[in-house]
Coordinates of C-alpha atoms in Angstrom, one line a residue:
Chain N
M1 CA 0.1 -0.1 0.2
S2 CA 2.9 2.5 0.3
S3 CA 4.5 1.4 -3.1
A4 CA 5.3 4.3 -5.9
H5 CA 2.4 2.6 -7.7
E6 CA -0.1 3.3 -4.9
A7 CA 1.3 6.8 -4.3
R8 CA -0.2 7.8 -7.5
F9 CA -3.7 7.3 -5.9
R10 CA -3.0 10.0 -3.2
I11 CA -5.7 12.9 -3.0
D12 CA -4.4 15.6 -4.9
A13 CA -6.2 18.2 -3.4
P14 CA -5.5 20.9 -0.6
N15 CA -5.6 19.6 2.8
S16 CA -5.2 22.7 4.8
R17 CA -6.1 26.5 4.7
P18 CA -3.0 28.7 4.8
R19 CA -1.8 30.1 8.1
Q20 CA -1.2 33.4 9.0
I21 CA 2.2 33.8 10.3
A22 CA 3.2 37.2 12.4
V23 CA 6.8 37.9 11.9
I24 CA 8.2 39.9 14.7
A25 CA 11.6 41.6 15.2
I26 CA 12.0 41.9 18.9
D27 CA 15.0 43.7 19.0
A28 CA 16.6 46.9 17.0
A29 CA 19.3 44.6 15.5
S30 CA 16.9 42.2 13.9
E31 CA 15.0 45.0 12.0
P32 CA 17.3 44.6 8.9
W33 CA 16.4 40.9 8.9
L34 CA 12.9 41.4 9.0
R35 CA 13.1 43.7 6.2
E36 CA 15.0 41.4 4.1
L37 CA 12.2 38.7 4.8
Q38 CA 9.5 41.1 3.7
G39 CA 11.1 41.4 0.2
V40 CA 11.2 37.8 -0.6
G41 CA 7.4 37.3 -1.4
L42 CA 5.7 35.4 1.5
T43 CA 2.2 35.6 0.9
H44 CA 0.9 34.8 4.4
A45 CA 3.6 36.4 6.6
H46 CA 2.8 39.9 8.3
F47 CA 5.7 41.7 9.8
F48 CA 5.9 43.8 12.7
D49 CA 8.5 45.9 14.7
G50 CA 8.5 44.4 18.0
A51 CA 9.0 47.5 20.2
E52 CA 6.0 49.2 18.4
L53 CA 3.9 46.3 19.3
A54 CA 5.1 46.2 22.9
A55 CA 4.3 49.9 23.5
D56 CA 0.7 49.7 21.9
R57 CA -1.6 46.9 23.2
L58 CA -4.2 47.2 20.7
R59 CA -1.8 46.9 17.9
L60 CA -0.2 43.9 19.6
V61 CA -3.6 42.1 20.3
D62 CA -4.5 42.9 16.6
A63 CA -1.2 41.5 15.1
I64 CA -1.5 38.3 17.3
G65 CA -5.2 37.7 17.2
G66 CA -5.4 37.2 13.5
C67 CA -2.4 34.7 13.3
D68 CA -1.7 31.2 13.8
V69 CA 1.8 31.3 14.4
V70 CA 4.2 33.8 15.8
V71 CA 8.0 33.8 14.8
M72 CA 10.1 36.1 16.7
L73 CA 13.4 37.0 15.2
A74 CA 16.1 38.0 17.7
T75 CA 19.9 38.8 17.5
A76 CA 21.7 37.6 20.3
G77 CA 23.6 40.3 22.5
S78 CA 20.8 42.7 21.7
D79 CA 18.1 43.9 23.9
Q80 CA 15.0 41.7 23.8
G81 CA 13.0 43.7 26.3
A82 CA 9.9 43.3 24.0
V83 CA 9.7 39.7 24.2
G84 CA 7.8 39.4 27.6
V85 CA 5.3 41.6 26.5
I86 CA 4.6 39.9 23.4
G87 CA 5.3 36.3 24.8
E88 CA 2.5 36.9 27.3
E89 CA 0.0 38.0 24.8
C90 CA 0.8 34.8 22.6
S91 CA 0.4 32.7 25.6
R92 CA -2.9 34.2 26.7
R93 CA -4.2 33.5 23.2
R94 CA -2.5 29.9 22.9
V95 CA -0.7 30.9 19.9
S96 CA 2.4 28.7 19.1
T97 CA 5.7 30.7 19.1
T98 CA 9.1 30.0 17.6
G99 CA 12.3 31.9 18.2
L100 CA 15.0 32.2 16.0
L101 CA 18.0 33.7 17.5
Y102 CA 20.9 35.0 15.4
C103 CA 24.2 34.4 17.0
P104 CA 26.7 36.4 15.2
R105 CA 30.3 35.1 15.1
G106 CA 32.4 36.2 18.0
L107 CA 29.7 36.9 20.5
T108 CA 30.3 35.7 24.0
D109 CA 28.3 32.8 25.4
D110 CA 27.3 35.1 28.1
A111 CA 25.6 37.4 25.7
V112 CA 24.0 34.2 23.9
A113 CA 22.8 33.1 27.3
A114 CA 21.1 36.4 28.1
S115 CA 19.2 36.4 25.3
L116 CA 17.9 32.9 25.9
R117 CA 17.1 33.8 29.3
R118 CA 14.8 36.4 28.0
M119 CA 13.5 34.2 25.4
R120 CA 13.1 30.8 26.9
P121 CA 9.9 31.3 29.0
W122 CA 8.1 32.4 25.8
M123 CA 9.0 30.1 23.0
L124 CA 7.7 26.6 22.3
M125 CA 10.8 26.2 20.1
L126 CA 14.1 27.9 19.9
V127 CA 16.7 27.7 16.9
L128 CA 20.1 29.4 17.5
A129 CA 21.5 30.0 13.8
S130 CA 24.8 31.5 12.7
A131 CA 23.3 33.1 9.7
T132 CA 19.8 34.8 9.0
G133 CA 19.1 32.9 5.8
Y134 CA 17.3 30.3 7.7
A135 CA 14.4 32.3 8.7
E136 CA 12.9 32.1 5.0
D137 CA 13.1 28.4 5.0
V138 CA 11.2 28.4 8.3
L139 CA 8.6 30.6 7.0
R140 CA 8.3 28.8 3.9
S141 CA 8.1 25.5 5.5
L142 CA 5.2 26.8 7.7
R143 CA 3.3 27.6 4.6
G144 CA 3.9 31.6 5.1
Chain V
M1 CA 22.7 14.4 -2.8
G2 CA 24.4 11.3 -4.6
K3 CA 27.5 13.4 -5.0
F4 CA 27.1 14.7 -1.6
F5 CA 27.0 11.1 0.2
R6 CA 29.9 9.9 -2.2
R7 CA 32.3 12.4 -0.2
Y8 CA 31.7 10.3 3.0
W9 CA 32.8 6.9 4.3
I10 CA 29.4 5.0 4.7
P11 CA 28.7 1.8 6.2
A12 CA 28.3 -0.9 3.5
L13 CA 28.1 -4.4 5.1
L14 CA 28.7 -6.0 8.5
A15 CA 32.1 -7.4 8.7
S16 CA 30.4 -10.9 9.6
E17 CA 28.8 -11.0 5.9
L18 CA 32.4 -11.6 4.5
P19 CA 33.8 -13.8 7.1
G20 CA 36.9 -15.0 5.8
P21 CA 39.3 -15.4 2.7
E22 CA 37.5 -16.7 -0.4
C23 CA 34.0 -16.6 1.2
P24 CA 31.1 -16.2 -1.0
P25 CA 30.6 -13.0 -2.6
V26 CA 27.6 -10.8 -1.4
R27 CA 25.8 -8.4 -3.6
V28 CA 25.0 -5.0 -2.2
K29 CA 23.5 -2.0 -3.5
L30 CA 24.6 1.6 -2.4
L31 CA 23.7 4.8 -3.8
S32 CA 21.8 3.1 -6.6
E33 CA 24.8 1.1 -7.8
R34 CA 24.6 -2.5 -7.8
L35 CA 28.1 -3.9 -6.3
L36 CA 29.7 -6.9 -5.2
A37 CA 31.5 -7.3 -2.1
W38 CA 34.0 -10.2 -1.4
R39 CA 37.3 -11.1 0.4
D40 CA 40.2 -12.6 -1.6
T41 CA 42.7 -15.5 -1.0
Q42 CA 44.6 -13.2 0.9
G43 CA 41.7 -11.6 3.0
R44 CA 41.9 -8.3 1.0
L45 CA 38.7 -6.6 0.9
A46 CA 37.0 -6.0 -2.6
L47 CA 33.7 -4.0 -3.5
T48 CA 33.4 -4.0 -7.4
D49 CA 30.7 -3.7 -10.1
E50 CA 28.6 -6.8 -9.8
F51 CA 28.8 -7.6 -13.5
C52 CA 31.3 -9.1 -15.6
A53 CA 32.5 -6.7 -18.2
H54 CA 32.4 -9.3 -20.8
R55 CA 28.5 -10.0 -21.3
G56 CA 27.0 -8.4 -18.1
V57 CA 26.9 -11.9 -16.1
S58 CA 26.4 -11.2 -12.4
L59 CA 29.6 -12.0 -10.7
W60 CA 27.9 -13.3 -7.8
F61 CA 27.9 -16.8 -9.5
G62 CA 31.8 -16.3 -9.5
R63 CA 34.3 -18.5 -8.2
N64 CA 36.5 -16.7 -5.6
E65 CA 39.7 -18.7 -5.6
E66 CA 43.4 -18.0 -6.2
N67 CA 43.4 -14.1 -5.4
G68 CA 40.8 -13.2 -7.9
L69 CA 37.2 -13.8 -8.9
R70 CA 36.4 -15.7 -11.7
C71 CA 33.3 -15.4 -13.7
P72 CA 31.9 -19.0 -14.4
Y73 CA 30.5 -18.1 -17.9
H74 CA 34.0 -17.7 -19.9
G75 CA 36.4 -17.6 -17.2
W76 CA 37.5 -14.0 -16.9
K77 CA 39.0 -13.2 -13.8
Y78 CA 39.4 -9.9 -11.7
D79 CA 41.3 -9.2 -8.8
H80 CA 40.3 -7.2 -5.7
T81 CA 40.8 -3.9 -7.2
G82 CA 38.5 -4.7 -10.2
Q83 CA 41.2 -5.1 -12.6
C84 CA 40.8 -8.1 -15.1
I85 CA 43.9 -10.3 -14.8
E86 CA 42.6 -13.0 -17.2
V87 CA 40.7 -13.3 -20.2
P88 CA 41.2 -16.8 -21.3
S89 CA 40.1 -16.7 -24.9
E90 CA 42.7 -14.0 -25.6
P91 CA 46.4 -14.7 -25.9
T92 CA 48.2 -13.3 -22.7
E93 CA 50.7 -11.4 -24.9
S94 CA 47.8 -9.3 -26.4
G95 CA 47.3 -7.5 -23.2
F96 CA 43.7 -7.4 -23.8
C97 CA 42.7 -8.0 -20.0
Q98 CA 44.9 -4.9 -19.2
K99 CA 42.4 -2.7 -20.8
I100 CA 39.4 -4.3 -18.7
K101 CA 38.8 -2.8 -15.2
L102 CA 35.7 -2.8 -13.2
A103 CA 34.7 0.3 -11.0
S104 CA 35.7 -0.6 -7.5
Y105 CA 35.8 1.4 -4.2
P106 CA 37.9 1.0 -1.2
L107 CA 36.1 -1.1 1.6
V108 CA 37.7 -0.9 4.9
E109 CA 37.0 -2.8 8.2
R110 CA 36.3 -0.7 11.3
G111 CA 34.1 -1.9 14.7
G112 CA 32.9 -4.7 13.0
V113 CA 31.5 -2.8 9.9
L114 CA 32.8 -2.6 6.5
W115 CA 33.1 1.2 5.3
T116 CA 33.4 2.3 1.8
Y117 CA 34.0 5.7 0.1
M118 CA 32.6 5.9 -3.5
G119 CA 33.6 9.5 -4.0
P120 CA 36.4 11.0 -6.5
A121 CA 39.8 9.1 -5.9
G122 CA 42.2 10.8 -4.0
E123 CA 39.8 13.0 -2.0
E124 CA 39.1 10.0 0.6
P125 CA 38.3 11.8 4.1
A126 CA 39.4 10.7 7.3
L127 CA 38.7 7.0 8.2
P128 CA 35.3 6.6 10.5
E129 CA 36.1 7.4 13.8
W130 CA 32.8 7.2 15.5
E131 CA 33.2 6.1 19.2
F132 CA 30.9 3.1 18.7
A133 CA 33.4 1.6 16.1
M134 CA 36.6 2.2 18.3
V135 CA 35.6 0.5 21.6
P136 CA 36.0 -3.1 22.1
A137 CA 33.9 -5.7 20.1
D138 CA 32.2 -6.8 23.5
R139 CA 31.0 -3.3 24.0
R140 CA 29.1 -2.5 20.8
F141 CA 26.3 -4.4 18.7
V142 CA 25.6 -3.4 15.4
T143 CA 22.7 -4.6 13.0
K144 CA 21.3 -3.3 9.8
R145 CA 18.1 -3.7 8.2
T146 CA 16.3 -2.8 4.9
Q147 CA 13.7 0.0 5.0
E148 CA 11.5 0.7 2.2
C149 CA 11.5 4.4 1.8
N150 CA 13.7 7.1 1.0
W151 CA 16.7 7.6 3.5
L152 CA 15.7 11.4 4.4
Q153 CA 12.4 10.9 5.6
A154 CA 14.0 8.1 7.8
L155 CA 16.8 10.6 9.0
E156 CA 13.9 13.1 9.8
G157 CA 12.3 10.5 12.1
G158 CA 15.7 10.0 13.9
I159 CA 16.1 13.7 14.6
D160 CA 12.3 14.4 15.6
S161 CA 12.3 14.3 19.2
S162 CA 8.8 15.3 19.5
H163 CA 7.5 12.0 18.5
V164 CA 9.0 10.0 21.1
S165 CA 6.4 10.7 23.8
W166 CA 3.8 9.8 21.5
L167 CA 4.9 6.9 19.3
H168 CA 7.2 5.1 21.8
R169 CA 5.4 6.2 25.1
G170 CA 4.6 2.4 25.7
D171 CA 8.5 1.5 25.4
L172 CA 9.9 3.9 28.0
T173 CA 8.6 1.8 30.7
R174 CA 8.6 -1.6 29.0
D175 CA 11.8 -2.2 26.7
P176 CA 14.5 -3.5 28.7
L177 CA 16.9 -1.1 27.0
F178 CA 15.0 2.0 27.9
K179 CA 13.2 1.4 31.2
G180 CA 14.2 2.3 34.6
A181 CA 16.5 5.3 34.1
R182 CA 15.9 8.0 36.5
G183 CA 15.6 10.5 33.7
N184 CA 12.6 8.8 32.5
Q185 CA 10.5 10.4 35.3
Y186 CA 11.4 13.8 33.5
N187 CA 10.0 12.4 30.4
L188 CA 6.7 11.2 32.2
G189 CA 6.3 14.0 33.9
D190 CA 6.4 16.7 31.3
A191 CA 5.0 15.3 28.1
R192 CA 5.3 18.9 26.3
P193 CA 9.1 19.3 25.8
V194 CA 10.5 22.5 24.4
F195 CA 12.9 22.2 21.6
E196 CA 16.2 24.2 21.2
V197 CA 18.3 23.5 17.7
V198 CA 21.7 24.6 17.6
E199 CA 24.1 24.4 14.7
S200 CA 27.1 22.1 15.4
P201 CA 30.3 21.6 13.6
G202 CA 29.0 18.7 11.7
G203 CA 25.4 19.4 11.9
L204 CA 23.1 19.9 14.4
Y205 CA 22.6 19.5 18.3
I206 CA 18.9 18.9 18.9
G207 CA 18.0 19.6 22.6
A208 CA 14.8 18.8 24.2
R209 CA 14.0 20.3 27.6
R210 CA 11.7 19.2 30.1
N211 CA 11.2 20.6 33.6
A212 CA 13.2 19.3 36.2
E213 CA 13.6 20.1 39.8
E214 CA 12.9 24.0 40.8
G215 CA 15.2 26.2 38.7
K216 CA 16.4 23.3 36.5
Y217 CA 15.9 21.8 33.3
Y218 CA 16.4 18.2 32.2
W219 CA 18.2 18.4 28.7
R220 CA 18.4 15.5 26.4
I221 CA 20.7 16.4 23.5
T222 CA 20.8 14.5 20.2
Q223 CA 23.6 14.6 18.0
W224 CA 23.1 14.7 14.1
V225 CA 26.2 14.8 12.1
M226 CA 25.7 14.9 8.0
P227 CA 24.8 13.3 6.3
S228 CA 22.7 11.0 8.1
F229 CA 24.4 9.8 11.3
T230 CA 22.4 10.5 14.6
M231 CA 23.1 9.5 18.1
I232 CA 20.1 9.4 20.8
P233 CA 20.8 10.6 24.4
P234 CA 21.5 8.0 27.0
R235 CA 19.0 6.9 29.6
G236 CA 20.5 5.7 32.8
D237 CA 23.3 3.1 32.5
H238 CA 21.7 1.6 29.5
P239 CA 24.0 1.3 26.2
V240 CA 23.9 4.5 23.9
H241 CA 22.5 4.0 20.5
G242 CA 21.9 5.5 17.2
H243 CA 21.9 5.3 13.6
F244 CA 23.0 5.9 10.1
W245 CA 20.4 5.9 7.0
I246 CA 22.2 5.1 4.0
P247 CA 20.6 5.3 0.5
I248 CA 20.2 1.8 -1.3
D249 CA 18.4 3.8 -4.3
D250 CA 16.0 6.6 -4.2
E251 CA 13.1 4.4 -2.5
N252 CA 15.0 2.3 -0.2
C253 CA 17.8 2.7 2.4
W254 CA 19.7 0.7 5.0
A255 CA 18.8 1.6 8.4
W256 CA 22.0 1.0 10.5
S257 CA 21.6 0.5 14.3
Y258 CA 24.3 0.5 17.0
D259 CA 24.5 0.3 20.7
Y260 CA 27.6 0.8 22.8
K261 CA 29.2 1.3 26.1
V262 CA 32.6 2.6 27.0
T263 CA 33.8 1.2 30.0
R264 CA 32.2 -2.0 30.4
S265 CA 30.8 -5.1 28.3
F266 CA 27.2 -5.6 27.9
T267 CA 25.6 -7.6 30.3
P268 CA 24.0 -11.1 29.1
E269 CA 20.6 -9.6 29.4
E270 CA 21.5 -6.4 27.5
L271 CA 23.0 -8.5 24.7
S272 CA 20.1 -11.2 24.4
S273 CA 17.9 -8.1 24.5
M274 CA 19.6 -6.7 21.3
Q275 CA 19.7 -10.4 19.6
A276 CA 15.9 -10.8 20.1
G277 CA 15.4 -7.3 18.5
K278 CA 14.5 -5.2 21.2
G279 CA 15.4 -1.6 21.6
I280 CA 16.4 -0.2 18.2
H281 CA 17.2 -3.6 16.6
V282 CA 14.7 -6.0 15.1
Q283 CA 14.0 -9.3 14.3
Y284 CA 14.5 -10.5 10.7
A285 CA 12.3 -12.4 8.1
P286 CA 15.0 -15.5 7.8
G287 CA 17.9 -15.3 5.6
T288 CA 17.3 -11.5 5.2
F289 CA 18.1 -8.1 6.5
R290 CA 14.1 -7.3 6.2
P291 CA 12.3 -6.9 9.2
N292 CA 10.1 -9.8 10.0
A293 CA 7.2 -7.2 10.5
N294 CA 6.9 -5.5 7.2
K295 CA 4.6 -3.9 4.9
N296 CA 3.6 -7.1 3.5
N297 CA 2.1 -8.5 6.8
D298 CA 1.1 -5.0 8.1
Y299 CA 3.7 -4.7 10.3
L300 CA 2.1 -7.5 12.4
M301 CA -0.4 -4.9 13.6
D302 CA -2.0 -5.8 17.0
R303 CA -5.2 -3.5 17.6
E304 CA -5.7 -5.1 21.2
A305 CA -2.2 -4.1 22.1
Q306 CA -2.9 -0.6 20.9
K307 CA -6.3 -0.5 22.9
R308 CA -4.8 -1.9 25.9
G309 CA -1.8 1.1 25.8
E310 CA 1.0 -1.4 25.2
T311 CA 1.7 0.2 21.8
F312 CA 0.6 3.6 20.8
S313 CA 0.5 2.6 17.2
G314 CA -0.3 -1.0 17.6
I315 CA 3.2 -1.8 15.9
S316 CA 5.6 -3.5 18.2
G317 CA 9.0 -2.7 19.0
I318 CA 10.6 0.9 18.6
A319 CA 12.6 0.3 15.3
M320 CA 9.3 -0.8 13.4
Q321 CA 7.1 1.6 15.1
D322 CA 9.4 4.3 13.3
A323 CA 9.9 2.4 10.1
S324 CA 6.2 1.5 9.4
L325 CA 5.1 5.1 9.6
Q326 CA 8.0 6.3 7.7
E327 CA 7.4 3.6 4.8
S328 CA 3.5 4.6 4.9
M329 CA 4.6 8.1 3.8
G330 CA 5.4 6.7 0.4
P331 CA 8.5 5.7 -0.9
V332 CA 9.4 9.4 -1.7
V333 CA 7.2 11.4 0.7
D334 CA 5.6 14.3 -1.1
R335 CA 6.8 17.2 1.0
T336 CA 4.6 19.8 -0.8
K337 CA 1.6 18.3 1.2
E338 CA 3.1 18.8 4.6
N339 CA 1.7 21.0 7.2
L340 CA 4.9 21.5 9.5
V341 CA 4.5 23.1 13.1
S342 CA 7.0 24.8 15.5
T343 CA 8.4 21.6 16.6
D344 CA 9.5 20.4 13.3
N345 CA 12.1 23.1 13.3
G346 CA 14.7 20.4 13.8
I347 CA 13.7 19.0 10.6
I348 CA 13.3 22.3 8.8
M349 CA 17.1 23.2 10.1
A350 CA 18.3 19.8 9.0
R351 CA 16.9 20.4 5.4
H352 CA 18.4 24.0 5.1
R353 CA 21.9 22.8 6.6
L354 CA 21.9 19.9 3.7
L355 CA 20.7 21.8 1.1
R356 CA 23.3 24.7 1.9
S357 CA 25.8 22.2 2.2
V358 CA 25.2 20.4 -0.9
K359 CA 25.0 23.7 -2.8
A360 CA 28.3 25.1 -1.3
M361 CA 30.0 21.8 -2.3
I362 CA 29.0 21.6 -6.0
D363 CA 29.1 25.4 -6.5
K364 CA 32.2 26.5 -4.7
G365 CA 34.1 23.2 -3.8
V366 CA 33.5 23.7 0.1
T367 CA 34.2 20.8 2.2
P368 CA 31.0 19.4 3.7
P369 CA 30.3 19.3 7.4
G370 CA 30.8 15.8 9.1
L371 CA 34.1 14.6 7.1
A372 CA 36.5 15.7 9.7
A373 CA 37.6 13.3 12.4
D374 CA 36.5 15.8 15.0
H375 CA 32.9 15.8 13.8
M376 CA 32.6 12.1 14.0
R377 CA 34.1 12.2 17.9
C378 CA 30.9 13.0 19.1
R379 CA 28.5 12.2 21.9
S380 CA 25.0 12.5 22.8
A381 CA 24.1 13.6 26.6
A382 CA 21.2 13.9 29.1
V383 CA 22.1 16.4 31.5
V384 CA 20.4 18.6 34.4
L385 CA 21.1 22.4 34.1
D386 CA 20.2 25.6 35.7
H387 CA 17.6 27.3 33.8
D388 CA 19.7 30.0 32.3
Q389 CA 22.5 27.9 31.2
L390 CA 23.2 27.4 27.5
F391 CA 23.3 23.9 27.0
V392 CA 25.9 24.0 24.3
E393 CA 28.3 25.6 26.7
A394 CA 27.4 23.7 29.8
A395 CA 27.5 20.5 28.2
R396 CA 30.6 21.1 26.0
D397 CA 32.7 18.5 27.4
A398 CA 29.8 15.7 27.4
L399 CA 29.1 16.3 23.7
A400 CA 32.7 15.4 22.8
I401 CA 34.4 11.9 23.3
Q402 CA 35.9 11.5 26.9
P403 CA 38.3 8.6 26.6
G404 CA 37.6 6.2 29.8
L405 CA 34.5 7.8 30.5
E406 CA 30.9 7.1 29.9
H407 CA 28.3 9.0 28.5
T408 CA 26.7 11.8 30.5
T409 CA 23.3 10.9 31.5
V410 CA 20.6 11.1 34.1

């Protein structure tokens, strides 16, 4: 039943509705990364500045309320002060969160650990990457 | 991906399949090539094209004698490098046989496994230095089985920790090679692990984090080294295990499984369990490396055991619980129909790393990760750490071989 021949008879119809993904840069250093992702043509991804969301509750509720998944971009060693406010709202609404932490070369372990300390309480999944190119793959894999 | 796999030493056969000089040759298909493995009169290992250059007869029928393999059809003879050394119908003086050479690949023995390198000549990397292959023979147990699907969807199952709490939940308390470890209490007490995926020199560290005592996390850290090596974190004093998945062709792979200890031999109970197909090993259809439970018998599905909660899927044994589902995806799963979620980021990152490494190799000649000896000298680990610790930093020593010491475990 799992042969190549049988694979031809799998139903060829959409099996899901598109997911809306909120992509949030939670520190200033990640804003260029966010802008880069905005330019790659992801149909169901919506891009936000984390500091602005954290400062405007109505806007935050609006951003999180309309999405299925939240992906937060962070750069290790930067100030992720916005993550608590955003993470709490995601938690309240039971929205799945993924953190992509870019760890530039040469950064100390203490700097990375400090960013992880802020992010860990709010992320269901954390990826530590040495380059930012991974984020596009994440968003496309999540059908953004 | 074929060119990528060819850059690595890959497991080809168990050493026991070629037990001695002039033993019967063995047919083996790797990376979509039909090959023949044999050991000549002087014990030299050979891995050559399966087919005689004369008229395409399989040399599996060949006579392994007098420092060569002789085709029984017309007597053409080859040495262990695939060089034709005799064409009886042609005068020796003609030198005809010197113009005939079968493709052949180096075959070396290490750790009870015969490894081959199928890449460009002269670019062989360091010989395998996986720890399981370097310990004494009575401290390791290695098996292989066929899996009837593409290698990548099997590997993805191996690095996806999130399925363990579901698919294998019955075995954590039953399987003799898993049960009883102190760390299991954390698995059972926290069914929603959080994952952290971190790049490693050879591939990825996949950390699964669960709540432990106040202010602490229990981490289980899996190693993935390119292209297809994994090591599962230890449980208590049980042997440590992991896998390789090696393409046979696009729709089939070899699932290699190893267990090992560093400082002691296996107990009789551990050894008999592995031999009986417990843990990550299987029972075979007689005379084959095909699992006894396979797609032709619906993997010996037991719905009553499923209802009783002994198994979550109704399939017995950790290996076949994985293989049955991975094979059911189809020979090459259609990833355009996936709906991945956050906990699939280990898989997403692995695909990203693989694709990037393949492109860098092909476009710029960059050496892929996983080739260097120190990439292979790695370990998995299970540790309890403070909340704010980076697991890669805090467990740095534990994630590499520590001579004379067992794995770091809970």
